[in-house]
mmCIF file of C-alpha atoms in Angstrom:
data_model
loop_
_atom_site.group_PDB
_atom_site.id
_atom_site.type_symbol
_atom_site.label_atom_id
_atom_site.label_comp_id
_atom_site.label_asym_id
_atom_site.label_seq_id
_atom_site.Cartn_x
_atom_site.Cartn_y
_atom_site.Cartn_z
ATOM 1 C CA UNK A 395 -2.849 195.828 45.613
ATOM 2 C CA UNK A 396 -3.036 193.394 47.745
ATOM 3 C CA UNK A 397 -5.960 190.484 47.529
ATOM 4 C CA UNK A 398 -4.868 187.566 49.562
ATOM 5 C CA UNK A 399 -7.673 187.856 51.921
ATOM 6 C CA UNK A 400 -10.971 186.920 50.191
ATOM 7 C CA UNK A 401 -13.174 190.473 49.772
ATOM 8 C CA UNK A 402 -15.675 188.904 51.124
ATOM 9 C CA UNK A 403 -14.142 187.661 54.364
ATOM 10 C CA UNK A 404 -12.894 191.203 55.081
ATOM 11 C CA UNK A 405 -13.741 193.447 57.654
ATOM 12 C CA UNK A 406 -15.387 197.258 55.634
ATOM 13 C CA UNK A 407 -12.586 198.719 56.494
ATOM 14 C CA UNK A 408 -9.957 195.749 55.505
ATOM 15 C CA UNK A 409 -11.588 195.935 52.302
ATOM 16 C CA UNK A 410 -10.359 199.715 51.393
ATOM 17 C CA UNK A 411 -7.266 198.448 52.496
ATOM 18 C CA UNK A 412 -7.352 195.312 50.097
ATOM 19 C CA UNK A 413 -7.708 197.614 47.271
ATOM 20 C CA UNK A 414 -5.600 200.282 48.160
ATOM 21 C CA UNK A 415 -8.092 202.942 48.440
ATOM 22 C CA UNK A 416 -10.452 204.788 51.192
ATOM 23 C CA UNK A 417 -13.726 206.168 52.115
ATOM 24 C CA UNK A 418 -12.850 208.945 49.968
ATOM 25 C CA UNK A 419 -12.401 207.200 47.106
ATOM 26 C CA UNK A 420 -9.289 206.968 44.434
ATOM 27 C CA UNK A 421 -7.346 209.693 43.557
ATOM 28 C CA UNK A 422 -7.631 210.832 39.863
ATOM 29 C CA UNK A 423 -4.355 209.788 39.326
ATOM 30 C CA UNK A 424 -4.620 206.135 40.659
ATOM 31 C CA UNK A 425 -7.698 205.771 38.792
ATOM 32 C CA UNK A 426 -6.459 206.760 35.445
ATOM 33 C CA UNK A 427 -3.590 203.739 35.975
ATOM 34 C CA UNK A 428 -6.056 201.450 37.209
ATOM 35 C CA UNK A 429 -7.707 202.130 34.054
ATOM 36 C CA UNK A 430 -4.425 201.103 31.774
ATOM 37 C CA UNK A 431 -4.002 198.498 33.748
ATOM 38 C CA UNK A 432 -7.762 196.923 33.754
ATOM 39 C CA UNK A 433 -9.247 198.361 31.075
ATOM 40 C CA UNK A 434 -12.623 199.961 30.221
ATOM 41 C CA UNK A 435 -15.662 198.575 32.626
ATOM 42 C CA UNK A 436 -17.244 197.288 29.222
ATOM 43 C CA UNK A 437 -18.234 193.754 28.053
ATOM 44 C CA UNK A 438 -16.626 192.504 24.887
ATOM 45 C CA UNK A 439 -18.353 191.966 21.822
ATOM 46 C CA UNK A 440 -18.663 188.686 20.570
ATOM 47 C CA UNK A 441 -17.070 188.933 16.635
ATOM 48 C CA UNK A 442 -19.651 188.261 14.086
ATOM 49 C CA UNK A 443 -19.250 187.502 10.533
ATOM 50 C CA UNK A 444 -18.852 190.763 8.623
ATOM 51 C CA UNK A 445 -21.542 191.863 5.869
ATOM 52 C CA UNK A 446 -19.916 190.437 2.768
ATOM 53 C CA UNK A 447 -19.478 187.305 4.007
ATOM 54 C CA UNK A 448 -23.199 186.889 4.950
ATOM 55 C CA UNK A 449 -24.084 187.806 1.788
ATOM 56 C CA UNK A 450 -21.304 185.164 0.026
ATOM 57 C CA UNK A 451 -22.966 182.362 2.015
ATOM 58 C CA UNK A 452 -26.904 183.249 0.946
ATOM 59 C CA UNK A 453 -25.029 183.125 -2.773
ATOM 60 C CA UNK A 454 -22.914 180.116 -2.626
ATOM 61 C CA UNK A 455 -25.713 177.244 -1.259
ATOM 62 C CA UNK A 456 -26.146 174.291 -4.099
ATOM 63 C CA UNK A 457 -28.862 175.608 -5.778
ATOM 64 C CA UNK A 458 -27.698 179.257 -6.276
ATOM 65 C CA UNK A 459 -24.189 177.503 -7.428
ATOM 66 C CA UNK A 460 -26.476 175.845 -10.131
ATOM 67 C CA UNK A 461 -28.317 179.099 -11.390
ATOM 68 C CA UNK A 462 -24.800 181.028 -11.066
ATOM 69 C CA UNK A 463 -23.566 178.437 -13.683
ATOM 70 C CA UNK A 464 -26.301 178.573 -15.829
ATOM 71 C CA UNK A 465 -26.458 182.129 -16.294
ATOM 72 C CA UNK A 466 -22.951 182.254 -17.179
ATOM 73 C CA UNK A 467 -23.609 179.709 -19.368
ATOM 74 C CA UNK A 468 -26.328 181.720 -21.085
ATOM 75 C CA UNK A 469 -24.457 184.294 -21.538
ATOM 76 C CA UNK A 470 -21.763 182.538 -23.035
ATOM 77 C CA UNK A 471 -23.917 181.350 -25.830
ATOM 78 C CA UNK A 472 -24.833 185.108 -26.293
ATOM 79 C CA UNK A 473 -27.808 185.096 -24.726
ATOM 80 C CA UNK A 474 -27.256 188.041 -22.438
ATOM 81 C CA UNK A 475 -30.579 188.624 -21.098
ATOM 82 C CA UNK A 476 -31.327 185.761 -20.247
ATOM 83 C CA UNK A 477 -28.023 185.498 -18.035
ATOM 84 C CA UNK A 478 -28.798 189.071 -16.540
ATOM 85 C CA UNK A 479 -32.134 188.327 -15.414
ATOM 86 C CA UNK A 480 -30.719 184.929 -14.112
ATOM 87 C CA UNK A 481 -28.114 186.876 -11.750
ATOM 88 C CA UNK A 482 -30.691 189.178 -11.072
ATOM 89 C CA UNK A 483 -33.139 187.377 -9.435
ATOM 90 C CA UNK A 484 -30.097 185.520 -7.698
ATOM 91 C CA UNK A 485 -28.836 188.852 -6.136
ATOM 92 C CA UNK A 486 -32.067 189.803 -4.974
ATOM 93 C CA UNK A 487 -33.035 186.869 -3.182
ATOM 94 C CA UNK A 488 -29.663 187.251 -1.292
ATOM 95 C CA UNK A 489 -30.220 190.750 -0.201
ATOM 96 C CA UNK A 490 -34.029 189.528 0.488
ATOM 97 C CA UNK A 491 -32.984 186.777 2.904
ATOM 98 C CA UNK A 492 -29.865 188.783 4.371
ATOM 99 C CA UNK A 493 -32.237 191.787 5.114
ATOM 100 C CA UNK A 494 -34.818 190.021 6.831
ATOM 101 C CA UNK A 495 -32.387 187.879 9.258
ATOM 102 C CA UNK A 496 -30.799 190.978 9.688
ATOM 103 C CA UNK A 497 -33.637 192.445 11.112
ATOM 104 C CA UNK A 498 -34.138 189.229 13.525
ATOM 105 C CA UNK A 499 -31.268 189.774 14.950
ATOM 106 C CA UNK A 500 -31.289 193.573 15.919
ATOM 107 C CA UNK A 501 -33.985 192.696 18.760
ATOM 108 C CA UNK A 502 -31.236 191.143 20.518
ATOM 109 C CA UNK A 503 -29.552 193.783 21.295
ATOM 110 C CA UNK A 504 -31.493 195.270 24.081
ATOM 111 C CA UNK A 505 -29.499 192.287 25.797
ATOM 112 C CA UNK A 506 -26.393 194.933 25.485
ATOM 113 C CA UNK A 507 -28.661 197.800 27.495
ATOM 114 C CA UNK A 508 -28.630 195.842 31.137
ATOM 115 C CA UNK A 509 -26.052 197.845 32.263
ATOM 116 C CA UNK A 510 -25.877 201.606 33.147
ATOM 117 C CA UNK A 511 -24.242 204.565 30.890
ATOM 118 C CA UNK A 512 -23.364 206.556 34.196
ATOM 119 C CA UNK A 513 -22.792 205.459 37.878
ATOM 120 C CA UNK A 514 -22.372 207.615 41.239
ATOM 121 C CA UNK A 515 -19.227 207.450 42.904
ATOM 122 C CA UNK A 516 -16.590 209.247 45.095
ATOM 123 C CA UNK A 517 -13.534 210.238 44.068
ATOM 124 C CA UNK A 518 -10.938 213.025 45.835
ATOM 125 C CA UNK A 519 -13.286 213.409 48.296
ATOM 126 C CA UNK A 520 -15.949 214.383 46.270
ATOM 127 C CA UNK A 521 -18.979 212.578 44.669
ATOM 128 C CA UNK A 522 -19.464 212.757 41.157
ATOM 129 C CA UNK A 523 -20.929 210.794 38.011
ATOM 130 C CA UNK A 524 -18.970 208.847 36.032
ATOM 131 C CA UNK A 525 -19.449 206.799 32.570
ATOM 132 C CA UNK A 526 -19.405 203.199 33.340
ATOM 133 C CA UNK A 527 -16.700 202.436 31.066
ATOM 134 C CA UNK A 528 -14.571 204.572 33.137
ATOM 135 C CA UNK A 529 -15.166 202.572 37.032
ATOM 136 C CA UNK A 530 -12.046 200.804 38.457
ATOM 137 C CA UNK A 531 -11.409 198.728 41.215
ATOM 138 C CA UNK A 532 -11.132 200.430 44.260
ATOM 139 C CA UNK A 533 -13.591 202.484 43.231
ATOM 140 C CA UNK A 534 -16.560 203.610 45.824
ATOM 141 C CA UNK A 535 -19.817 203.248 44.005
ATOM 142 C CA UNK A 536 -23.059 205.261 45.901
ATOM 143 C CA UNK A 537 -26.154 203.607 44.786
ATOM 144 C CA UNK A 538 -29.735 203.810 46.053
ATOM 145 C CA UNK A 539 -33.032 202.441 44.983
ATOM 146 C CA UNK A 540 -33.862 201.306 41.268
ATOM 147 C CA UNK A 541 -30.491 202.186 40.584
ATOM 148 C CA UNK A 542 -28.616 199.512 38.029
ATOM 149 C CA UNK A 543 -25.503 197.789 39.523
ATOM 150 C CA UNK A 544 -22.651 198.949 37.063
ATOM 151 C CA UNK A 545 -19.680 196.720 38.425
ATOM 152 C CA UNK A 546 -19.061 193.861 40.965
ATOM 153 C CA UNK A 547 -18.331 195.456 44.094
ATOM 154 C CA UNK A 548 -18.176 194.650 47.884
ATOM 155 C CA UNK A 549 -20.683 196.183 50.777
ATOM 156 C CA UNK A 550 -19.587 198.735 52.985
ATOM 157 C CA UNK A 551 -22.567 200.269 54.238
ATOM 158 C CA UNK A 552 -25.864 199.776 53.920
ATOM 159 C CA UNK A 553 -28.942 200.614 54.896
ATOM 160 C CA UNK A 554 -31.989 197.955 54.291
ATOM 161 C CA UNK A 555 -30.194 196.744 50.819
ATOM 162 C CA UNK A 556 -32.259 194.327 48.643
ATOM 163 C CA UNK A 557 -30.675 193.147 45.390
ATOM 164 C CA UNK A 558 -32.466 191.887 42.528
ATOM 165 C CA UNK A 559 -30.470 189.235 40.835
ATOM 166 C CA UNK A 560 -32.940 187.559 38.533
ATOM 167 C CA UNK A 561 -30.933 188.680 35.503
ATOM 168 C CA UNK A 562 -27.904 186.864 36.726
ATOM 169 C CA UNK A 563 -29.666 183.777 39.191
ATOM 170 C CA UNK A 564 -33.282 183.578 37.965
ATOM 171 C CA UNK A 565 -34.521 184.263 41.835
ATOM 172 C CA UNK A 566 -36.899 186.775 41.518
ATOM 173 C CA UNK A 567 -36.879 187.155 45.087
ATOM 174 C CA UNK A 568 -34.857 190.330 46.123
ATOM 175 C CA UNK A 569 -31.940 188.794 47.952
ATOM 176 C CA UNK A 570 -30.874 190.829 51.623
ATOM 177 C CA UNK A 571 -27.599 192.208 51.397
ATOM 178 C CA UNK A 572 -25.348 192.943 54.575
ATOM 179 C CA UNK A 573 -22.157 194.820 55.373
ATOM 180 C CA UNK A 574 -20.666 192.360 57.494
ATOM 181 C CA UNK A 575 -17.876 189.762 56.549
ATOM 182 C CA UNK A 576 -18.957 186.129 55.579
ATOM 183 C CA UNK A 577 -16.953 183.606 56.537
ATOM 184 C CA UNK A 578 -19.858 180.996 56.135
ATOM 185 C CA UNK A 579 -17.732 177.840 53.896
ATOM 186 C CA UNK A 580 -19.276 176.245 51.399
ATOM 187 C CA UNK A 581 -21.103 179.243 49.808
ATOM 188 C CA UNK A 582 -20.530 180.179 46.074
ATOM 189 C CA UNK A 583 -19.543 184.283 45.257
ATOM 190 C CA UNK A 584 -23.122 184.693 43.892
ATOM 191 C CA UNK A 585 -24.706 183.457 47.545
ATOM 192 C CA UNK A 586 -22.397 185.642 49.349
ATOM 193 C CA UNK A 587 -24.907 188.077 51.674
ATOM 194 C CA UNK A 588 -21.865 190.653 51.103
ATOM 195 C CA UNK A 589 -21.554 190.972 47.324
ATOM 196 C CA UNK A 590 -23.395 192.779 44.464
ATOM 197 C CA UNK A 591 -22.477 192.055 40.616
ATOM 198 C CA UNK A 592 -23.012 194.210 37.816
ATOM 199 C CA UNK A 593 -26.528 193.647 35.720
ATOM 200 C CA UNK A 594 -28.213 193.617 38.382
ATOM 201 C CA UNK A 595 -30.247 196.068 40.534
ATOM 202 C CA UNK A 596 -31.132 197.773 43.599
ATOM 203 C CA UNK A 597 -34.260 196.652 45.199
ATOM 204 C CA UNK A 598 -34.495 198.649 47.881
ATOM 205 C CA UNK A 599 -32.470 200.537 50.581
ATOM 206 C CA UNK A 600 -29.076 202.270 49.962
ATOM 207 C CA UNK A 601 -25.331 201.199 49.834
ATOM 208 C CA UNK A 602 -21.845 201.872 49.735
ATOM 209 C CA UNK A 603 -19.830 199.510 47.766
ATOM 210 C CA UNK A 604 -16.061 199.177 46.877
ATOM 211 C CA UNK A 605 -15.619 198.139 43.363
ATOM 212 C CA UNK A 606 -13.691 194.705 42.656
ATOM 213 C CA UNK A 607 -14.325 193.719 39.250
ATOM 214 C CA UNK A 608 -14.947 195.321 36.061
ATOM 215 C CA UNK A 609 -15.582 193.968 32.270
ATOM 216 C CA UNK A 610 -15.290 190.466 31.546
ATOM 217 C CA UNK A 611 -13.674 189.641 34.742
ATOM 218 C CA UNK A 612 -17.556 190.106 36.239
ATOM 219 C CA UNK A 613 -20.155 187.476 36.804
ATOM 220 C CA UNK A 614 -22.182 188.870 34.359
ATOM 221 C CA UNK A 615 -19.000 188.801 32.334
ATOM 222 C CA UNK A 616 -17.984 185.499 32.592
ATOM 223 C CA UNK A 617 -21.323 184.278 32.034
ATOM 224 C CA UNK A 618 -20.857 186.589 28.519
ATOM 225 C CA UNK A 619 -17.627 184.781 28.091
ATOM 226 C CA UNK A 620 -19.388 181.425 28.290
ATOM 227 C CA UNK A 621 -21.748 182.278 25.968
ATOM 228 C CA UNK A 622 -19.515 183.642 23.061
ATOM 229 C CA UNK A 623 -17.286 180.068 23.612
ATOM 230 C CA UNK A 624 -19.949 177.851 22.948
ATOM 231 C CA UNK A 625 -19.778 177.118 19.047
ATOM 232 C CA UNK A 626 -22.881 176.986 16.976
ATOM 233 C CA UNK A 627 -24.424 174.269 15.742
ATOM 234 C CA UNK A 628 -26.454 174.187 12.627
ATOM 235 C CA UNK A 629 -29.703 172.839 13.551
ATOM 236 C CA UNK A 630 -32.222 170.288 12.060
ATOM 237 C CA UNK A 631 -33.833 172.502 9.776
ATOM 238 C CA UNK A 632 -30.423 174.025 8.602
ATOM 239 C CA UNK A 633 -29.350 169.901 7.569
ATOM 240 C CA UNK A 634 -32.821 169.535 6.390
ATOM 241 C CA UNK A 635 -32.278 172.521 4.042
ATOM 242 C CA UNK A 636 -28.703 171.808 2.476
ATOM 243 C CA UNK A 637 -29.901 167.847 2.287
ATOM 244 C CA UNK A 638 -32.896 169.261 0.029
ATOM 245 C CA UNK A 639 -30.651 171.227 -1.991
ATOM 246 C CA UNK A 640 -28.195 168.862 -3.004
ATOM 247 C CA UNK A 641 -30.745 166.906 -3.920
ATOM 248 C CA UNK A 642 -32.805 169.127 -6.258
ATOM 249 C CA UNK A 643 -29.998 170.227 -7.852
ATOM 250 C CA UNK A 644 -28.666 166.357 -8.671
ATOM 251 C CA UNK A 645 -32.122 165.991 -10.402
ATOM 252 C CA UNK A 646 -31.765 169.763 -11.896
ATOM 253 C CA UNK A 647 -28.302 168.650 -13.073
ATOM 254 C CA UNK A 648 -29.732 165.147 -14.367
ATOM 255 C CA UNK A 649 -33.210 166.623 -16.084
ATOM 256 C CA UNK A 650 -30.624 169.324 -17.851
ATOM 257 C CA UNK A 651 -28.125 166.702 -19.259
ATOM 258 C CA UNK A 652 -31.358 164.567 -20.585
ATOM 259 C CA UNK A 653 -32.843 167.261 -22.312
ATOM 260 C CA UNK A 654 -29.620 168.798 -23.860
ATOM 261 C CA UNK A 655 -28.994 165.196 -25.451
ATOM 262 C CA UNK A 656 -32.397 164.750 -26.522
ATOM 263 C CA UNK A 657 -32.318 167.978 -28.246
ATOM 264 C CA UNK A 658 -28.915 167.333 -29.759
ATOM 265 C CA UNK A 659 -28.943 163.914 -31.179
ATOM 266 C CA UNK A 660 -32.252 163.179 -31.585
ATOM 267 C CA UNK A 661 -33.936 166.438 -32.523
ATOM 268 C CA UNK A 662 -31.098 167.519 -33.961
ATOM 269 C CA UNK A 663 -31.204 170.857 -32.406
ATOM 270 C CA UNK A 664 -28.040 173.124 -32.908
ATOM 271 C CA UNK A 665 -25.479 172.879 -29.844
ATOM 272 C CA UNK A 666 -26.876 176.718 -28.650
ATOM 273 C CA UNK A 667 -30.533 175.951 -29.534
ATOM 274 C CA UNK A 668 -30.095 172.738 -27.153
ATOM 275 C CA UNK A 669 -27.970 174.668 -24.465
ATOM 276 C CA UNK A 670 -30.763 176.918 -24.182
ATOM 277 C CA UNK A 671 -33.216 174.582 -23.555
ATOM 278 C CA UNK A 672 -31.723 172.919 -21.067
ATOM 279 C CA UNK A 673 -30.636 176.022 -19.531
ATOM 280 C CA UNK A 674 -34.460 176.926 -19.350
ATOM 281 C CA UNK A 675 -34.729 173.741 -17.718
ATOM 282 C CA UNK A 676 -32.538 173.743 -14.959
ATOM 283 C CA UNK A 677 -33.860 177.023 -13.995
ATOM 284 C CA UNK A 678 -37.319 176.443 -14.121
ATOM 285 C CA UNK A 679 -36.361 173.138 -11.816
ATOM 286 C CA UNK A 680 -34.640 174.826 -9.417
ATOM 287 C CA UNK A 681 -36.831 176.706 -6.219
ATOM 288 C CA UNK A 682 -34.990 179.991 -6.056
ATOM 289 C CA UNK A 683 -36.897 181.463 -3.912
ATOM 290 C CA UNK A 684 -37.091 178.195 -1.511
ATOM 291 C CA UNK A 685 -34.424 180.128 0.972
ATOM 292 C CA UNK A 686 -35.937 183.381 0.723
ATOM 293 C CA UNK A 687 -39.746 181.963 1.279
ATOM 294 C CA UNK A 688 -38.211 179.738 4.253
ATOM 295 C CA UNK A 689 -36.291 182.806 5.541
ATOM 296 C CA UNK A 690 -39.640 185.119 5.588
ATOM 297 C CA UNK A 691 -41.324 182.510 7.084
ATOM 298 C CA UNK A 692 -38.917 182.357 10.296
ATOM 299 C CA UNK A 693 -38.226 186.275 9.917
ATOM 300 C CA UNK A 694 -42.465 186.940 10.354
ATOM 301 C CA UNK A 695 -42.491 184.723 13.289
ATOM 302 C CA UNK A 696 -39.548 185.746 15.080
ATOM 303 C CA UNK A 697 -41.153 189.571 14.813
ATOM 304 C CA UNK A 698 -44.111 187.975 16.522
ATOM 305 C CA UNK A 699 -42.242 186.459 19.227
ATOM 306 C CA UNK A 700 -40.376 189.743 19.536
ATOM 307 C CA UNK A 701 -43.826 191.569 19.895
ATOM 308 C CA UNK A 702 -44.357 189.094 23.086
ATOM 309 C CA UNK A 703 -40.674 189.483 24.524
ATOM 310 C CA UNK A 704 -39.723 186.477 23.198
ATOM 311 C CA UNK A 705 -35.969 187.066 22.063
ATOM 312 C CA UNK A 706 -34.948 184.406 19.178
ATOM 313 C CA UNK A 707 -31.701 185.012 17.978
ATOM 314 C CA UNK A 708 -31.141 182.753 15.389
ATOM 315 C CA UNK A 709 -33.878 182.297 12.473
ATOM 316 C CA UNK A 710 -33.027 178.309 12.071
ATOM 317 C CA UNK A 711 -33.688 178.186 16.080
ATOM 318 C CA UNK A 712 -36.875 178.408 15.524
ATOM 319 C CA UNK A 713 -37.688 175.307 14.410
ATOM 320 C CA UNK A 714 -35.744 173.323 17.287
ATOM 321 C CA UNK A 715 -38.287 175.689 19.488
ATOM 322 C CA UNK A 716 -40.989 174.149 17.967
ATOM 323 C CA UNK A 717 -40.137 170.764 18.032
ATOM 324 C CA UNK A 718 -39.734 171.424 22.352
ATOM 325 C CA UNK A 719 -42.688 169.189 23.779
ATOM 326 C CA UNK A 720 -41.304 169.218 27.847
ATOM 327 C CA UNK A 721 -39.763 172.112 29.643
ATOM 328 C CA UNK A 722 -38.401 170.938 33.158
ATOM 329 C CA UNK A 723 -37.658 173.789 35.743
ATOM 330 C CA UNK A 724 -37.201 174.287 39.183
ATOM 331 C CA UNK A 725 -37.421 177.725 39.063
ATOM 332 C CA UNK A 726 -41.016 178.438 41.188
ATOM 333 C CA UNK A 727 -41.660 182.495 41.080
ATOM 334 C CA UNK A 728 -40.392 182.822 37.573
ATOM 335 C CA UNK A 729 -42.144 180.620 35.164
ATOM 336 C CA UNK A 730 -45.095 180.614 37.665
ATOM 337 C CA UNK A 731 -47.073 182.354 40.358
ATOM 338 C CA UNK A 732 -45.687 181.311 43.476
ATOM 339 C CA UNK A 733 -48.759 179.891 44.510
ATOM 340 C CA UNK A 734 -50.480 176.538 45.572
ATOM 341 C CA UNK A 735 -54.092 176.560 46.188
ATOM 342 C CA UNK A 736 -55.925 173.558 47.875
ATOM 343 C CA UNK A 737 -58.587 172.268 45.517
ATOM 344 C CA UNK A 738 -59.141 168.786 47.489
ATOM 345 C CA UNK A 739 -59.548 168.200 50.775
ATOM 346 C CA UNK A 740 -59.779 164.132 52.258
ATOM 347 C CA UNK A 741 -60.486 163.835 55.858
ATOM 348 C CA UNK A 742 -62.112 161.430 58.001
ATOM 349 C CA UNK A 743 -62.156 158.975 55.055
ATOM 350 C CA UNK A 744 -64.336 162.085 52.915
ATOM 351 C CA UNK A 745 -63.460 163.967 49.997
ATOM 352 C CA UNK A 746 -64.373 167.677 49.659
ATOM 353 C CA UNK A 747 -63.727 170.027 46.980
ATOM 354 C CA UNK A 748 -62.348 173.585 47.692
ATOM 355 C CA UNK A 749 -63.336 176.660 45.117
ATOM 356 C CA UNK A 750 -61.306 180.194 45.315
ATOM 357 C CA UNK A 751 -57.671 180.594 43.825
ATOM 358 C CA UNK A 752 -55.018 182.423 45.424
ATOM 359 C CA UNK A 753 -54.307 184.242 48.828
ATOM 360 C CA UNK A 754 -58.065 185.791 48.511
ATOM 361 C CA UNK A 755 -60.453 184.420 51.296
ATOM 362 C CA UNK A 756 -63.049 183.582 48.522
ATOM 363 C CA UNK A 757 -64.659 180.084 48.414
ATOM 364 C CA UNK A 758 -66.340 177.488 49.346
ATOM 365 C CA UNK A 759 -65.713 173.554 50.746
ATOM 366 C CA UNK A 760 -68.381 171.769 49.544
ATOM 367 C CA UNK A 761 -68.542 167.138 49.515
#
């Protein structure tokens, strides 16, 4: 295959050449090695931490450490009740706070549905569907209006193409596509009037398109790339949290110890008796349920968020959301109308004030 020649400074018919294919599309053959080769058309999945370890981290925080001891220690003195309803109520808070970020997180993954299950493309000769996972480079894609853009690809023919590319630029605009080379320097592969990239769709019109990218090695992939790189920071309210936790269970630890040597040397208290107590203590001291309340909390709020499409992905996020007091954005047409309207007029060294709002021919100037 030869690439040497940018794909989007070729000629339509230097591009089938550039990928070693034709108007008719690949051969069954070629496309099940370009397939080896490349791999499936398919993002990868970022890896996330699996169940158990989840759970091990909503059991292992400073205060849970604290009750884990002190129920063993209950039940070390024989007092096995105790010590069972102490891990108890432990074990259920975990599964109570792991459930409820768990379902947080599933409403992100309509982010994974931008791109189509099957796509329309020639091969042999012959036009057929295809799973996505299956398209190679070289590959001649067929798509028409509404259709979703499966794979980056270069234009062959067209007929009044319109891209929209607001899920990979923002522009909500549909951008004009064209068959013809560009040769224009100084643009980026996103401006090129030549190219279409996968997660995105068609406007309007219909096109022909040579595939010459697929998986990760798309913009949309990339972009996915860049995304699972960055490493997570825990936020303010996550610092805030373990901060209060050390602390409380310092003084737990502390008010424990006090009482247990009360009890033993000047009550006189038997060592188990005193034990006990302080046990009893420590657990009434400790906020259990602090996590799971704060966990709720964030959980009930990201579900309304969700119920406005407002994707949050992490529950701690949240809070640094809250805390936002200035957005700055350039990007007129998304966040807002699109539209100025005169409200003040000064001319000939007089002020008048305009009434109406938009492109409607409704209002009045009045001094």
């Amino acid at each position: 295959m030869i690439t040497s020649l940018p794909v989007y400074a070729a000629d339509p018919l230097e591009v089938y050449q550039l990928y070693e294919t034709s108007p008719e599309g690949l051969t069954e053959g070629e496309a099940s090695a370009r397939l080896n080769l490349y791999g499936p058309n398919s993002l990868i999945a970022p890896s996330h931490p699996v169940s158990w370890h989840k759970m091990i981290v909503y059991i292992s925080h400073p205060m849970a450490l604290l009750l884990w001891g002190a129920g063993a220690g209950a039940a070390l003195t024989g007092h096995f009740h105790m010590g069972a309803i102490i891990l108890m109520i432990l074990v259920l808070n975990a599964i109570s706070s792991y459930w409820r970020e768990y379902r947080a997180s599933k409403a992100v993954d309509v982010l994974n549905n931008l791109l189509p299950v099957y796509a329309r493309i020639i091969r042999d000769g012959k036009e057929m569907h295809l799973p996505v996972r299956e398209l190679v480079p070289g590959d001649v894609l067929i798509l028409a209006e509404g259709d979703n853009i499966p794979a980056d690809a270069r234009v062959v023919e067209e007929f009044g193409l319109r891209v929209n590319n607001s899920v990979l630029t923002g522009e909500t605009v549909p951008a004009r596509k064209t068959a013809d080379k560009s040769t224009q320097p100084g643009l980026t592969e996103i401006e090129r009037p030549n190219l279409i990239y996968a997660g995105t769709s068609v406007f309007s019109g219909t096109v022909r398109a040579v595939v010459y990218a697929t998986g990760m090695s798309t913009q949309f992939g990339r972009i996915a790339n860049l995304s699972q790189a960055v490493k997570e920071e825990a936020s303010l309210l996550q610092h805030q949290m373990a901060h209060i936790s050390r602390i409380i269970t310092g003084i737990a630890l502390v008010t424990g110890f006090i009482v247990f040597s009360v009890s033993l040397f000047d009550l006189g208290t038997s060592i188990d008796d005193a034990l006990m107590l302080s046990i009893g203590i420590i657990v009434a001291v400790v906020p259990e349920g602090l996590v799971s309340t704060v966990t709720l909390t964030l959980a009930i709020a990201v579900q309304r968020l969700a119920q406005k499409k407002i994707l949050v992905k992490k529950l701690a996020s949240l809070e640094t959301l809250g805390s936002v007091s200035v957005i700055c954005t350039d990007k007129s047409g998304t966040l807002t109308q699109n539209q100025m309207t005169v409200r003040r007029i000064w001319v000939n060294g007089r002020h008048y004030h305009v009434s109406g709002v938009g492109y409607e021919p409704v209002g009045q100037i009045n001094p």
